[in-house]
Amino acid sequence: MSDARLAIVGAGGHARCVAETAVLAGWKVVAFLVDIELPTDESAVAMPAPVLFDPDPLGRIRAEGIDNVAIAIGNCAARHRFATAALDGGLALPVLRHPSAIVSASARVEAGAFLSAGCVVQPAASIGMATIVNTSASVDHDCVLGDAVHICPGTHLAGDVRIGHRSWIGIGSCVVERRSIGADCLVGAGSVVVRDLPDGSRAWGNPARIQVARRNNP
């Protein structure tokens, strides 16, 4: 795969993690593309490939003849939007898996998922399109994660957990077995989820309690 070119949408810290994992997997990262001008402090960070501004980054990628793209945007709704547009536009979203990630052969991992260093995905788990399983997080058996979910570093999901599209599970959180978290939810850092959460919930604490219930994206 040494000749395979990969463009990355995004140019923040998460994009650097994605790029490093991609290189370890044999990809050649050729550019980072952003659709907004970066603040001076962010644009000054050394990147392993050029950072290009374009109001239509996916169009720019297609025009450059690049077939593969990674959507390295932390915001779940934005990542979902870009990933869907990339697939609809004929671009490929490779699964990027760090060499230290442990992923069961029976797990299902959809296009554009990012499996970070030290994460564990157990048997019969399902990881949705453009979902992030971040550093040292674990997803136990039979879990089902929707599209563009973010399982933050050090988070642990027990068996048979369901998480809806675009939900964000904060760093160091735990979800007990057979719980269901709806779409567009945000679970605060270090929370322990022991009850189901409906779509649009904002919840945190031990045990996690709903603070606001609405349907806006996180």
PDB file of C-alpha atoms in Angstrom:
ATOM      1  CA  MET A   1       0.000   0.000   0.000  1.00  0.00           C
ATOM      2  CA  SER A   2       3.059   2.261  -0.097  1.00  0.00           C
ATOM      3  CA  ASP A   3       1.786   4.112  -3.210  1.00  0.00           C
ATOM      4  CA  ALA A   4      -1.782   4.599  -1.912  1.00  0.00           C
ATOM      5  CA  ARG A   5      -2.461   8.286  -1.411  1.00  0.00           C
ATOM      6  CA  LEU A   6      -4.703   9.533   1.376  1.00  0.00           C
ATOM      7  CA  ALA A   7      -6.050  13.036   1.958  1.00  0.00           C
ATOM      8  CA  ILE A   8      -7.274  14.041   5.393  1.00  0.00           C
ATOM      9  CA  VAL A   9     -10.107  16.489   6.042  1.00  0.00           C
ATOM     10  CA  GLY A  10      -9.171  18.303   9.242  1.00  0.00           C
ATOM     11  CA  ALA A  11      -5.902  19.646  10.601  1.00  0.00           C
ATOM     12  CA  GLY A  12      -6.141  19.559  14.394  1.00  0.00           C
ATOM     13  CA  GLY A  13      -4.726  17.220  17.007  1.00  0.00           C
ATOM     14  CA  HIS A  14      -7.064  14.394  16.041  1.00  0.00           C
ATOM     15  CA  ALA A  15      -5.980  14.757  12.411  1.00  0.00           C
ATOM     16  CA  ARG A  16      -2.356  14.267  13.476  1.00  0.00           C
ATOM     17  CA  CYS A  17      -3.323  11.048  15.287  1.00  0.00           C
ATOM     18  CA  VAL A  18      -5.207   9.837  12.223  1.00  0.00           C
ATOM     19  CA  ALA A  19      -2.244  10.681   9.983  1.00  0.00           C
ATOM     20  CA  GLU A  20       0.225   8.786  12.164  1.00  0.00           C
ATOM     21  CA  THR A  21      -2.012   5.710  12.204  1.00  0.00           C
ATOM     22  CA  ALA A  22      -2.463   5.954   8.427  1.00  0.00           C
ATOM     23  CA  VAL A  23       1.284   6.073   7.842  1.00  0.00           C
ATOM     24  CA  LEU A  24       1.811   3.052  10.100  1.00  0.00           C
ATOM     25  CA  ALA A  25      -0.784   1.226   7.996  1.00  0.00           C
ATOM     26  CA  GLY A  26       1.115   2.012   4.794  1.00  0.00           C
ATOM     27  CA  TRP A  27      -0.739   5.053   3.476  1.00  0.00           C
ATOM     28  CA  LYS A  28       0.972   8.110   2.012  1.00  0.00           C
ATOM     29  CA  VAL A  29      -0.683  11.193   3.527  1.00  0.00           C
ATOM     30  CA  VAL A  30      -0.512  13.880   0.838  1.00  0.00           C
ATOM     31  CA  ALA A  31      -2.503  16.780   2.331  1.00  0.00           C
ATOM     32  CA  PHE A  32      -4.705  18.039   5.145  1.00  0.00           C
ATOM     33  CA  LEU A  33      -7.683  20.059   3.915  1.00  0.00           C
ATOM     34  CA  VAL A  34      -9.781  22.508   5.901  1.00  0.00           C
ATOM     35  CA  ASP A  35     -12.806  24.567   4.885  1.00  0.00           C
ATOM     36  CA  ILE A  36     -12.139  27.402   7.340  1.00  0.00           C
ATOM     37  CA  GLU A  37      -9.020  29.490   7.832  1.00  0.00           C
ATOM     38  CA  LEU A  38      -7.059  28.183  10.809  1.00  0.00           C
ATOM     39  CA  PRO A  39      -6.146  30.460  13.739  1.00  0.00           C
ATOM     40  CA  THR A  40      -2.496  31.489  13.730  1.00  0.00           C
ATOM     41  CA  ASP A  41      -1.553  29.226  16.652  1.00  0.00           C
ATOM     42  CA  GLU A  42      -3.070  26.163  14.953  1.00  0.00           C
ATOM     43  CA  SER A  43      -1.669  26.891  11.495  1.00  0.00           C
ATOM     44  CA  ALA A  44       1.824  27.177  13.020  1.00  0.00           C
ATOM     45  CA  VAL A  45       1.800  23.539  14.218  1.00  0.00           C
ATOM     46  CA  ALA A  46       4.119  21.389  12.118  1.00  0.00           C
ATOM     47  CA  MET A  47       2.157  18.862  10.069  1.00  0.00           C
ATOM     48  CA  PRO A  48       3.497  15.863   8.125  1.00  0.00           C
ATOM     49  CA  ALA A  49       1.907  17.128   4.876  1.00  0.00           C
ATOM     50  CA  PRO A  50       0.700  20.489   3.527  1.00  0.00           C
ATOM     51  CA  VAL A  51      -2.396  22.082   5.088  1.00  0.00           C
ATOM     52  CA  LEU A  52      -4.630  23.485   2.344  1.00  0.00           C
ATOM     53  CA  PHE A  53      -7.619  25.779   2.718  1.00  0.00           C
ATOM     54  CA  ASP A  54     -10.524  25.161   0.358  1.00  0.00           C
ATOM     55  CA  PRO A  55     -14.227  25.945   0.917  1.00  0.00           C
ATOM     56  CA  ASP A  56     -14.958  22.642  -0.836  1.00  0.00           C
ATOM     57  CA  PRO A  57     -12.307  20.230   0.484  1.00  0.00           C
ATOM     58  CA  LEU A  58     -13.951  17.121  -0.961  1.00  0.00           C
ATOM     59  CA  GLY A  59     -14.184  18.760  -4.376  1.00  0.00           C
ATOM     60  CA  ARG A  60     -10.495  19.671  -4.144  1.00  0.00           C
ATOM     61  CA  ILE A  61      -9.619  16.074  -3.273  1.00  0.00           C
ATOM     62  CA  ARG A  62     -11.528  14.727  -6.284  1.00  0.00           C
ATOM     63  CA  ALA A  63      -9.970  17.362  -8.562  1.00  0.00           C
ATOM     64  CA  GLU A  64      -6.502  16.252  -7.438  1.00  0.00           C
ATOM     65  CA  GLY A  65      -7.307  12.678  -8.443  1.00  0.00           C
ATOM     66  CA  ILE A  66      -7.131  11.317  -4.899  1.00  0.00           C
ATOM     67  CA  ASP A  67      -9.534   8.449  -4.263  1.00  0.00           C
ATOM     68  CA  ASN A  68      -9.148   7.923  -0.509  1.00  0.00           C
ATOM     69  CA  VAL A  69     -10.003  10.334   2.283  1.00  0.00           C
ATOM     70  CA  ALA A  70     -10.096  10.240   6.073  1.00  0.00           C
ATOM     71  CA  ILE A  71     -12.486  12.572   7.903  1.00  0.00           C
ATOM     72  CA  ALA A  72     -10.493  13.653  10.958  1.00  0.00           C
ATOM     73  CA  ILE A  73     -12.954  16.086  12.537  1.00  0.00           C
ATOM     74  CA  GLY A  74     -13.831  15.822  16.219  1.00  0.00           C
ATOM     75  CA  ASN A  75     -17.349  17.247  15.942  1.00  0.00           C
ATOM     76  CA  CYS A  76     -19.610  14.247  15.381  1.00  0.00           C
ATOM     77  CA  ALA A  77     -22.231  16.017  13.267  1.00  0.00           C
ATOM     78  CA  ALA A  78     -19.611  17.598  10.985  1.00  0.00           C
ATOM     79  CA  ARG A  79     -17.755  14.300  10.640  1.00  0.00           C
ATOM     80  CA  HIS A  80     -20.989  12.534   9.718  1.00  0.00           C
ATOM     81  CA  ARG A  81     -21.830  15.197   7.140  1.00  0.00           C
ATOM     82  CA  PHE A  82     -18.411  15.091   5.458  1.00  0.00           C
ATOM     83  CA  ALA A  83     -18.214  11.287   5.523  1.00  0.00           C
ATOM     84  CA  THR A  84     -21.647  10.916   3.944  1.00  0.00           C
ATOM     85  CA  ALA A  85     -20.791  13.499   1.269  1.00  0.00           C
ATOM     86  CA  ALA A  86     -17.487  11.748   0.536  1.00  0.00           C
ATOM     87  CA  LEU A  87     -19.165   8.390  -0.029  1.00  0.00           C
ATOM     88  CA  ASP A  88     -21.955   9.967  -2.085  1.00  0.00           C
ATOM     89  CA  GLY A  89     -19.271  11.673  -4.196  1.00  0.00           C
ATOM     90  CA  GLY A  90     -17.477   8.426  -4.988  1.00  0.00           C
ATOM     91  CA  LEU A  91     -14.570   8.744  -2.570  1.00  0.00           C
ATOM     92  CA  ALA A  92     -13.426   5.807  -0.457  1.00  0.00           C
ATOM     93  CA  LEU A  93     -13.238   6.001   3.326  1.00  0.00           C
ATOM     94  CA  PRO A  94     -10.684   3.420   4.478  1.00  0.00           C
ATOM     95  CA  VAL A  95     -10.841   1.977   7.975  1.00  0.00           C
ATOM     96  CA  LEU A  96      -7.747   3.191   9.820  1.00  0.00           C
ATOM     97  CA  ARG A  97      -6.584   0.863  12.560  1.00  0.00           C
ATOM     98  CA  HIS A  98      -3.539   1.430  14.735  1.00  0.00           C
ATOM     99  CA  PRO A  99      -1.226  -1.619  14.889  1.00  0.00           C
ATOM    100  CA  SER A 100      -1.725  -1.826  18.657  1.00  0.00           C
ATOM    101  CA  ALA A 101      -5.533  -1.960  18.396  1.00  0.00           C
ATOM    102  CA  ILE A 102      -7.102  -5.357  19.135  1.00  0.00           C
ATOM    103  CA  VAL A 103     -10.137  -6.058  16.974  1.00  0.00           C
ATOM    104  CA  SER A 104     -12.044  -9.341  16.982  1.00  0.00           C
ATOM    105  CA  ALA A 105     -12.311 -11.139  13.656  1.00  0.00           C
ATOM    106  CA  SER A 106     -16.079 -11.294  14.184  1.00  0.00           C
ATOM    107  CA  ALA A 107     -16.435  -7.530  14.756  1.00  0.00           C
ATOM    108  CA  ARG A 108     -17.979  -5.464  11.958  1.00  0.00           C
ATOM    109  CA  VAL A 109     -16.236  -2.190  11.189  1.00  0.00           C
ATOM    110  CA  GLU A 110     -17.769   0.212   8.665  1.00  0.00           C
ATOM    111  CA  ALA A 111     -16.093   2.615   6.225  1.00  0.00           C
ATOM    112  CA  GLY A 112     -14.142   5.509   7.667  1.00  0.00           C
ATOM    113  CA  ALA A 113     -13.938   4.186  11.221  1.00  0.00           C
ATOM    114  CA  PHE A 114     -10.839   5.107  13.214  1.00  0.00           C
ATOM    115  CA  LEU A 115      -9.506   2.576  15.730  1.00  0.00           C
ATOM    116  CA  SER A 116      -6.856   4.306  17.798  1.00  0.00           C
ATOM    117  CA  ALA A 117      -3.826   3.074  19.702  1.00  0.00           C
ATOM    118  CA  GLY A 118      -4.533   0.485  22.372  1.00  0.00           C
ATOM    119  CA  CYS A 119      -8.271   0.219  21.802  1.00  0.00           C
ATOM    120  CA  VAL A 120     -10.089  -3.127  22.042  1.00  0.00           C
ATOM    121  CA  VAL A 121     -13.140  -4.207  20.034  1.00  0.00           C
ATOM    122  CA  GLN A 122     -14.570  -7.531  21.151  1.00  0.00           C
ATOM    123  CA  PRO A 123     -16.511 -10.300  19.316  1.00  0.00           C
ATOM    124  CA  ALA A 124     -19.682  -9.461  17.374  1.00  0.00           C
ATOM    125  CA  ALA A 125     -19.361  -5.735  18.063  1.00  0.00           C
ATOM    126  CA  SER A 126     -20.432  -3.364  15.289  1.00  0.00           C
ATOM    127  CA  ILE A 127     -18.622  -0.073  14.664  1.00  0.00           C
ATOM    128  CA  GLY A 128     -20.479   2.408  12.460  1.00  0.00           C
ATOM    129  CA  MET A 129     -19.306   4.527   9.551  1.00  0.00           C
ATOM    130  CA  ALA A 130     -16.843   7.289  10.530  1.00  0.00           C
ATOM    131  CA  THR A 131     -16.974   6.270  14.199  1.00  0.00           C
ATOM    132  CA  ILE A 132     -13.965   6.862  16.450  1.00  0.00           C
ATOM    133  CA  VAL A 133     -12.870   4.329  19.064  1.00  0.00           C
ATOM    134  CA  ASN A 134     -10.163   6.404  20.654  1.00  0.00           C
ATOM    135  CA  THR A 135      -6.989   5.677  22.614  1.00  0.00           C
ATOM    136  CA  SER A 136      -7.269   2.731  25.062  1.00  0.00           C
ATOM    137  CA  ALA A 137     -11.077   2.622  24.836  1.00  0.00           C
ATOM    138  CA  SER A 138     -12.866  -0.725  24.865  1.00  0.00           C
ATOM    139  CA  VAL A 139     -16.033  -1.899  23.157  1.00  0.00           C
ATOM    140  CA  ASP A 140     -17.184  -5.238  24.510  1.00  0.00           C
ATOM    141  CA  HIS A 141     -19.050  -8.084  22.854  1.00  0.00           C
ATOM    142  CA  ASP A 142     -22.252  -7.448  20.871  1.00  0.00           C
ATOM    143  CA  CYS A 143     -22.127  -3.648  21.203  1.00  0.00           C
ATOM    144  CA  VAL A 144     -23.650  -1.690  18.327  1.00  0.00           C
ATOM    145  CA  LEU A 145     -22.277   1.789  17.629  1.00  0.00           C
ATOM    146  CA  GLY A 146     -24.025   3.974  15.065  1.00  0.00           C
ATOM    147  CA  ASP A 147     -22.391   6.261  12.507  1.00  0.00           C
ATOM    148  CA  ALA A 148     -20.034   9.079  13.534  1.00  0.00           C
ATOM    149  CA  VAL A 149     -20.025   8.104  17.219  1.00  0.00           C
ATOM    150  CA  HIS A 150     -17.007   9.139  19.302  1.00  0.00           C
ATOM    151  CA  ILE A 151     -15.889   6.812  22.086  1.00  0.00           C
ATOM    152  CA  CYS A 152     -13.310   9.021  23.807  1.00  0.00           C
ATOM    153  CA  PRO A 153      -9.973   7.851  25.277  1.00  0.00           C
ATOM    154  CA  GLY A 154     -10.183   5.468  28.213  1.00  0.00           C
ATOM    155  CA  THR A 155     -13.932   4.899  27.874  1.00  0.00           C
ATOM    156  CA  HIS A 156     -15.310   1.400  28.434  1.00  0.00           C
ATOM    157  CA  LEU A 157     -18.534  -0.070  27.081  1.00  0.00           C
ATOM    158  CA  ALA A 158     -19.745  -3.310  28.671  1.00  0.00           C
ATOM    159  CA  GLY A 159     -21.426  -5.989  26.566  1.00  0.00           C
ATOM    160  CA  ASP A 160     -24.500  -5.388  24.411  1.00  0.00           C
ATOM    161  CA  VAL A 161     -24.479  -1.586  24.649  1.00  0.00           C
ATOM    162  CA  ARG A 162     -26.279   0.395  21.915  1.00  0.00           C
ATOM    163  CA  ILE A 163     -25.198   3.911  20.935  1.00  0.00           C
ATOM    164  CA  GLY A 164     -27.009   6.009  18.326  1.00  0.00           C
ATOM    165  CA  HIS A 165     -25.579   8.110  15.511  1.00  0.00           C
ATOM    166  CA  ARG A 166     -23.329  11.083  16.322  1.00  0.00           C
ATOM    167  CA  SER A 167     -23.218  10.518  20.073  1.00  0.00           C
ATOM    168  CA  TRP A 168     -20.146  11.521  22.078  1.00  0.00           C
ATOM    169  CA  ILE A 169     -19.092   9.442  25.105  1.00  0.00           C
ATOM    170  CA  GLY A 170     -16.637  11.526  27.130  1.00  0.00           C
ATOM    171  CA  ILE A 171     -13.153  10.537  28.235  1.00  0.00           C
ATOM    172  CA  GLY A 172     -12.940   7.940  30.996  1.00  0.00           C
ATOM    173  CA  SER A 173     -16.654   7.125  31.022  1.00  0.00           C
ATOM    174  CA  CYS A 174     -18.209   3.708  31.559  1.00  0.00           C
ATOM    175  CA  VAL A 175     -21.478   2.287  30.264  1.00  0.00           C
ATOM    176  CA  VAL A 176     -22.862  -0.807  32.001  1.00  0.00           C
ATOM    177  CA  GLU A 177     -24.128  -3.803  30.063  1.00  0.00           C
ATOM    178  CA  ARG A 178     -27.292  -3.716  27.938  1.00  0.00           C
ATOM    179  CA  ARG A 179     -27.766   0.038  28.180  1.00  0.00           C
ATOM    180  CA  SER A 180     -28.964   2.107  25.227  1.00  0.00           C
ATOM    181  CA  ILE A 181     -27.780   5.641  24.450  1.00  0.00           C
ATOM    182  CA  GLY A 182     -29.724   7.454  21.751  1.00  0.00           C
ATOM    183  CA  ALA A 183     -28.581   9.543  18.803  1.00  0.00           C
ATOM    184  CA  ASP A 184     -26.964  12.971  19.226  1.00  0.00           C
ATOM    185  CA  CYS A 185     -26.194  12.446  22.917  1.00  0.00           C
ATOM    186  CA  LEU A 186     -23.320  13.813  24.939  1.00  0.00           C
ATOM    187  CA  VAL A 187     -22.042  11.946  27.984  1.00  0.00           C
ATOM    188  CA  GLY A 188     -19.687  14.001  30.118  1.00  0.00           C
ATOM    189  CA  ALA A 189     -16.166  12.959  31.056  1.00  0.00           C
ATOM    190  CA  GLY A 190     -15.841  10.326  33.772  1.00  0.00           C
ATOM    191  CA  SER A 191     -19.532   9.461  33.821  1.00  0.00           C
ATOM    192  CA  VAL A 192     -21.052   6.093  34.684  1.00  0.00           C
ATOM    193  CA  VAL A 193     -24.121   5.329  32.577  1.00  0.00           C
ATOM    194  CA  VAL A 194     -26.441   2.888  34.343  1.00  0.00           C
ATOM    195  CA  ARG A 195     -29.749   3.851  32.673  1.00  0.00           C
ATOM    196  CA  ASP A 196     -30.865   4.276  29.079  1.00  0.00           C
ATOM    197  CA  LEU A 197     -30.529   7.775  27.630  1.00  0.00           C
ATOM    198  CA  PRO A 198     -32.986   9.081  24.996  1.00  0.00           C
ATOM    199  CA  ASP A 199     -31.997  10.898  21.807  1.00  0.00           C
ATOM    200  CA  GLY A 200     -30.431  14.303  22.357  1.00  0.00           C
ATOM    201  CA  SER A 201     -29.561  13.783  26.025  1.00  0.00           C
ATOM    202  CA  ARG A 202     -26.811  15.625  27.868  1.00  0.00           C
ATOM    203  CA  ALA A 203     -25.827  13.554  30.870  1.00  0.00           C
ATOM    204  CA  TRP A 204     -22.944  13.342  33.295  1.00  0.00           C
ATOM    205  CA  GLY A 205     -22.022  12.173  36.762  1.00  0.00           C
ATOM    206  CA  ASN A 206     -21.884   8.910  38.698  1.00  0.00           C
ATOM    207  CA  PRO A 207     -24.479   7.725  38.083  1.00  0.00           C
ATOM    208  CA  ALA A 208     -25.021   9.808  34.940  1.00  0.00           C
ATOM    209  CA  ARG A 209     -28.085  12.035  35.158  1.00  0.00           C
ATOM    210  CA  ILE A 210     -29.749  13.846  32.291  1.00  0.00           C
ATOM    211  CA  GLN A 211     -29.092  17.576  32.474  1.00  0.00           C
ATOM    212  CA  VAL A 212     -30.748  18.690  29.230  1.00  0.00           C
ATOM    213  CA  ALA A 213     -32.812  16.675  26.777  1.00  0.00           C
ATOM    214  CA  ARG A 214     -32.968  18.048  23.259  1.00  0.00           C
ATOM    215  CA  ARG A 215     -32.328  16.925  19.690  1.00  0.00           C
ATOM    216  CA  ASN A 216     -29.565  19.281  18.615  1.00  0.00           C
ATOM    217  CA  ASN A 217     -26.213  17.773  17.625  1.00  0.00           C
ATOM    218  CA  PRO A 218     -23.355  17.765  20.150  1.00  0.00           C
TER     219      PRO A 218
END
